[in-house]
Amino acid sequence: MARPIPASWPAAPWAWAWGGLLLGVLLALALFAPARWLASAVASASSGRVVLDDPAGTVWNGSARLLLAGGSGSNDVAALPGRIDWRLRPAWGGVDARLTPVCCTTEPLEVRTRLRWGGVELRIGDQRTQWPAAVLAGLGTPWNTLQVEGDLVLATKGLSVEWVEGRVAVAGRVELTASRLSSRLSTLKPMGSYRITLNGGSPSTLQLETLEGALQLTGSGQWIGSRLHFSGTASAAPEREAALSNLLNIIGRRRGARATITIG
């Protein structure tokens, strides 16, 4: 004797149809999610310090104006010239990104993000880019006071940064060259050129040196856990002390023509 067919079975085709429709809607949302969703996520993750303004396109292929801001409660903001284009692609355990700030590089920046147990890892392809120093004013104190101008050349080699349970581990090398810097706090223009070198390891080390100029900056530091411990000095050439006096007062604890810089 044949088994009776449950009364719910005739509805099965409709259930499959609705399921397929829902799946299609979810897939369309994933593929064509608007760029403003990514802008919102970036602003939230950076506590409002990095802003993708006027986003266009989708989460996966889009562009926006990149702003640096002082965060919640701050009125400081500075925009990078032009727009930044991006292309995101899902990858095993994370996302691969190609970022092209049209003002500052001729080749896309390759960034790989991977989830780790209790954290996340960021790998940045070897690249050399040039940025306007004036954009730093958007980050708030002390940059909004210094109002520096000049050129920043950033070079990375084998760089990876891993955040696990509040600790930061850096591998590779980063070199930042600041050329012909000036500040609204000094009548001396330019004040000098400088180089900051970060070498990853355990611990990671930071070195500051002067390449040229009347304002002499030196110092060194280490990252311990998630905090930077840095000590250095800023000094003025004897004939330039008056022109650099206001700047030395802001940079650190003043002692004559010298100021002590301490972080952490």
Short mmCIF file of C-alpha atoms in Angstrom, two decimals:
data_model
loop_
_atom_site.label_atom_id
_atom_site.label_comp_id
_atom_site.label_asym_id
_atom_site.label_seq_id
_atom_site.Cartn_x
_atom_site.Cartn_y
_atom_site.Cartn_z
CA MET A 1 0.00 0.00 0.00
CA ALA A 2 1.43 3.41 -1.03
CA ARG A 3 2.31 5.84 1.71
CA PRO A 4 0.08 8.94 1.87
CA ILE A 5 1.70 12.16 0.65
CA PRO A 6 1.93 14.75 3.43
CA ALA A 7 -0.29 17.74 2.88
CA SER A 8 2.68 20.08 3.16
CA TRP A 9 4.47 18.63 0.12
CA PRO A 10 2.51 20.54 -2.55
CA ALA A 11 3.81 23.76 -1.02
CA ALA A 12 7.43 22.65 -1.45
CA PRO A 13 7.89 24.24 -4.93
CA TRP A 14 6.76 27.58 -3.53
CA ALA A 15 9.16 27.22 -0.62
CA TRP A 16 12.00 26.59 -3.05
CA ALA A 17 10.94 29.58 -5.12
CA TRP A 18 10.91 31.89 -2.12
CA GLY A 19 14.21 30.47 -0.95
CA GLY A 20 15.75 31.08 -4.36
CA LEU A 21 14.41 34.63 -4.42
CA LEU A 22 15.84 35.34 -0.96
CA LEU A 23 19.19 33.87 -1.97
CA GLY A 24 19.20 36.06 -5.10
CA VAL A 25 18.46 39.17 -3.09
CA LEU A 26 21.25 38.37 -0.61
CA LEU A 27 23.67 37.70 -3.45
CA ALA A 28 22.74 40.97 -5.15
CA LEU A 29 23.26 42.84 -1.88
CA ALA A 30 26.68 41.24 -1.49
CA LEU A 31 27.77 41.99 -5.05
CA PHE A 32 26.30 45.46 -5.41
CA ALA A 33 26.46 46.76 -1.85
CA PRO A 34 26.90 50.54 -2.10
CA ALA A 35 30.26 52.14 -1.37
CA ARG A 36 28.74 54.12 1.49
CA TRP A 37 28.53 50.87 3.48
CA LEU A 38 32.32 50.57 3.29
CA ALA A 39 32.70 54.25 4.18
CA SER A 40 30.61 53.70 7.29
CA ALA A 41 32.65 50.66 8.30
CA VAL A 42 35.97 52.50 7.85
CA ALA A 43 34.79 55.48 9.89
CA SER A 44 33.59 53.20 12.68
CA ALA A 45 36.78 51.09 12.74
CA SER A 46 39.02 54.19 12.84
CA SER A 47 36.89 56.05 15.43
CA GLY A 48 36.22 58.73 12.86
CA ARG A 49 39.89 59.43 12.07
CA VAL A 50 39.75 58.07 8.50
CA VAL A 51 36.77 59.17 6.40
CA LEU A 52 35.77 58.10 2.90
CA ASP A 53 33.87 61.19 1.76
CA ASP A 54 31.54 61.30 -1.26
CA PRO A 55 31.78 57.51 -1.88
CA ALA A 56 30.82 56.22 -5.33
CA GLY A 57 30.47 52.72 -6.77
CA THR A 58 30.19 49.57 -4.65
CA VAL A 59 31.93 48.04 -1.69
CA TRP A 60 33.99 45.95 -4.12
CA ASN A 61 34.82 48.60 -6.74
CA GLY A 62 34.57 52.25 -5.81
CA SER A 63 36.18 55.57 -5.08
CA ALA A 64 35.97 58.40 -2.56
CA ARG A 65 37.74 61.45 -1.19
CA LEU A 66 40.08 60.43 1.63
CA LEU A 67 39.90 62.64 4.71
CA LEU A 68 41.97 62.49 7.89
CA ALA A 69 40.12 63.77 10.94
CA GLY A 70 40.74 64.29 14.63
CA GLY A 71 38.07 61.82 15.67
CA SER A 72 34.95 62.25 17.79
CA GLY A 73 34.43 65.81 19.02
CA SER A 74 37.20 67.27 16.84
CA ASN A 75 36.73 69.86 14.11
CA ASP A 76 40.10 69.13 12.50
CA VAL A 77 39.92 67.61 9.03
CA ALA A 78 42.20 67.54 5.99
CA ALA A 79 41.58 66.05 2.56
CA LEU A 80 44.02 64.21 0.36
CA PRO A 81 44.16 65.81 -3.11
CA GLY A 82 42.01 63.96 -5.64
CA ARG A 83 40.26 60.68 -4.95
CA ILE A 84 41.26 57.20 -3.89
CA ASP A 85 40.08 54.21 -5.94
CA TRP A 86 39.74 50.72 -4.51
CA ARG A 87 39.11 47.16 -5.59
CA LEU A 88 38.32 44.52 -2.99
CA ARG A 89 38.21 40.77 -3.52
CA PRO A 90 37.30 38.00 -1.06
CA ALA A 91 40.21 35.68 -0.28
CA TRP A 92 40.75 32.65 1.93
CA GLY A 93 40.46 33.95 5.48
CA GLY A 94 40.17 37.61 4.54
CA VAL A 95 40.16 40.23 1.80
CA ASP A 96 42.67 41.38 -0.84
CA ALA A 97 42.62 45.08 -1.68
CA ARG A 98 44.13 47.28 -4.39
CA LEU A 99 44.15 50.94 -3.40
CA THR A 100 45.10 53.77 -5.75
CA PRO A 101 45.38 57.28 -4.27
CA VAL A 102 45.62 59.17 -7.55
CA CYS A 103 47.62 62.01 -6.01
CA CYS A 104 50.38 59.96 -4.49
CA THR A 105 51.26 56.82 -6.45
CA THR A 106 51.42 55.55 -10.00
CA GLU A 107 51.02 51.89 -8.96
CA PRO A 108 48.18 50.44 -6.86
CA LEU A 109 48.91 49.61 -3.23
CA GLU A 110 48.45 45.90 -2.59
CA VAL A 111 47.02 45.14 0.86
CA ARG A 112 46.08 41.72 2.20
CA THR A 113 43.94 41.31 5.31
CA ARG A 114 43.69 37.93 7.05
CA LEU A 115 41.79 36.94 10.16
CA ARG A 116 43.87 35.28 12.87
CA TRP A 117 42.84 33.54 16.07
CA GLY A 118 41.99 36.46 18.35
CA GLY A 119 43.13 39.11 15.90
CA VAL A 120 43.91 40.21 12.35
CA GLU A 121 46.99 40.44 10.12
CA LEU A 122 47.69 43.13 7.53
CA ARG A 123 50.29 42.64 4.76
CA ILE A 124 51.32 45.56 2.56
CA GLY A 125 53.15 45.08 -0.72
CA ASP A 126 56.53 46.71 -1.32
CA GLN A 127 55.83 50.23 -2.53
CA ARG A 128 57.14 53.79 -2.63
CA THR A 129 54.58 56.59 -2.41
CA GLN A 130 54.65 60.37 -1.96
CA TRP A 131 52.19 62.30 0.23
CA PRO A 132 51.66 65.97 1.13
CA ALA A 133 52.69 66.61 4.75
CA ALA A 134 49.89 69.19 5.13
CA VAL A 135 47.30 66.38 5.33
CA LEU A 136 48.61 65.49 8.82
CA ALA A 137 46.88 68.58 10.22
CA GLY A 138 43.59 66.70 9.99
CA LEU A 139 44.70 64.29 12.74
CA GLY A 140 44.35 66.93 15.44
CA THR A 141 46.83 67.57 18.26
CA PRO A 142 49.72 68.28 17.82
CA TRP A 143 49.56 68.36 14.02
CA ASN A 144 46.83 70.99 13.90
CA THR A 145 49.15 73.30 15.84
CA LEU A 146 52.33 72.51 13.91
CA GLN A 147 50.66 72.84 10.46
CA VAL A 148 53.64 71.24 8.71
CA GLU A 149 54.22 71.48 4.98
CA GLY A 150 56.57 69.55 2.75
CA ASP A 151 56.80 66.15 1.06
CA LEU A 152 56.53 62.73 2.69
CA VAL A 153 57.98 59.74 0.85
CA LEU A 154 56.92 56.39 2.32
CA ALA A 155 58.75 53.19 1.36
CA THR A 156 57.74 49.72 2.62
CA LYS A 157 59.52 46.38 2.31
CA GLY A 158 58.12 43.07 3.53
CA LEU A 159 55.75 44.91 5.86
CA SER A 160 53.18 43.04 7.93
CA VAL A 161 51.32 44.11 11.06
CA GLU A 162 49.47 41.67 13.30
CA TRP A 163 47.04 42.62 16.08
CA VAL A 164 46.36 39.77 18.51
CA GLU A 165 44.59 40.31 21.83
CA GLY A 166 45.62 43.95 22.01
CA ARG A 167 49.28 43.35 21.14
CA VAL A 168 50.98 44.53 17.96
CA ALA A 169 53.65 42.54 16.10
CA VAL A 170 55.45 44.17 13.16
CA ALA A 171 57.67 42.50 10.56
CA GLY A 172 59.53 44.12 7.69
CA ARG A 173 60.70 47.69 7.26
CA VAL A 174 59.14 51.12 6.79
CA GLU A 175 61.10 54.23 5.87
CA LEU A 176 59.52 57.68 5.91
CA THR A 177 61.51 60.58 4.48
CA ALA A 178 60.20 64.07 5.24
CA SER A 179 61.76 66.57 2.87
CA ARG A 180 62.00 70.36 3.22
CA LEU A 181 59.57 70.60 6.12
CA SER A 182 58.22 73.92 7.33
CA SER A 183 55.73 74.92 10.05
CA ARG A 184 53.51 77.90 10.72
CA LEU A 185 55.25 78.16 14.12
CA SER A 186 58.55 79.15 12.52
CA THR A 187 59.61 81.82 10.05
CA LEU A 188 62.40 79.53 8.87
CA LYS A 189 61.37 77.81 5.65
CA PRO A 190 62.39 75.10 5.21
CA MET A 191 63.54 73.89 8.61
CA GLY A 192 65.12 70.67 7.39
CA SER A 193 64.72 67.13 6.07
CA TYR A 194 64.37 63.99 8.20
CA ARG A 195 64.11 60.24 8.07
CA ILE A 196 62.14 57.87 10.31
CA THR A 197 62.92 54.15 10.04
CA LEU A 198 60.81 51.37 11.54
CA ASN A 199 62.35 47.90 11.68
CA GLY A 200 60.03 45.09 12.64
CA GLY A 201 61.02 42.42 15.11
CA SER A 202 60.72 41.57 18.77
CA PRO A 203 60.71 44.32 19.76
CA SER A 204 60.20 46.62 16.78
CA THR A 205 62.51 49.64 16.76
CA LEU A 206 62.06 53.22 15.59
CA GLN A 207 64.89 55.56 14.60
CA LEU A 208 64.68 59.33 13.88
CA GLU A 209 67.54 61.20 12.20
CA THR A 210 68.19 64.55 10.55
CA LEU A 211 69.32 64.57 6.93
CA GLU A 212 69.86 68.33 6.73
CA GLY A 213 68.62 71.60 8.21
CA ALA A 214 68.84 74.06 11.10
CA LEU A 215 66.32 72.08 13.18
CA GLN A 216 68.10 68.95 14.37
CA LEU A 217 65.92 65.96 15.35
CA THR A 218 67.29 62.69 16.73
CA GLY A 219 65.80 59.85 18.72
CA SER A 220 65.04 56.16 19.04
CA GLY A 221 62.31 53.99 20.47
CA GLN A 222 60.71 50.57 20.76
CA TRP A 223 57.21 49.13 20.53
CA ILE A 224 56.47 47.12 23.65
CA GLY A 225 53.09 45.42 23.52
CA SER A 226 50.88 47.97 21.79
CA ARG A 227 52.69 51.07 23.07
CA LEU A 228 55.56 53.10 21.66
CA HIS A 229 58.34 54.13 24.05
CA PHE A 230 60.41 56.88 22.40
CA SER A 231 62.99 59.40 23.56
CA GLY A 232 64.74 62.03 21.49
CA THR A 233 65.91 65.60 21.26
CA ALA A 234 65.21 68.64 19.10
CA SER A 235 67.76 71.42 18.87
CA ALA A 236 68.37 74.54 16.83
CA ALA A 237 71.53 75.77 15.18
CA PRO A 238 72.79 78.72 17.28
CA GLU A 239 72.04 81.31 14.59
CA ARG A 240 68.50 79.94 14.11
CA GLU A 241 67.35 79.57 17.72
CA ALA A 242 65.11 82.65 17.62
CA ALA A 243 63.35 81.50 14.44
CA LEU A 244 62.73 78.02 15.90
CA SER A 245 61.95 79.00 19.52
CA ASN A 246 58.14 78.64 19.30
CA LEU A 247 58.45 75.26 17.62
CA LEU A 248 60.87 73.94 20.25
CA ASN A 249 58.40 74.95 22.98
CA ILE A 250 55.72 72.78 21.36
CA ILE A 251 57.89 69.79 20.44
CA GLY A 252 59.02 68.90 23.95
CA ARG A 253 60.38 70.01 27.33
CA ARG A 254 62.50 73.07 26.61
CA ARG A 255 66.03 73.55 27.94
CA GLY A 256 67.76 76.43 26.22
CA ALA A 257 68.22 75.68 22.54
CA ARG A 258 67.20 72.07 23.09
CA ALA A 259 63.91 70.26 23.73
CA THR A 260 63.46 66.72 25.07
CA ILE A 261 60.92 64.50 23.30
CA THR A 262 59.39 61.67 25.32
CA ILE A 263 56.58 59.30 24.29
CA GLY A 264 55.32 56.43 26.42
#
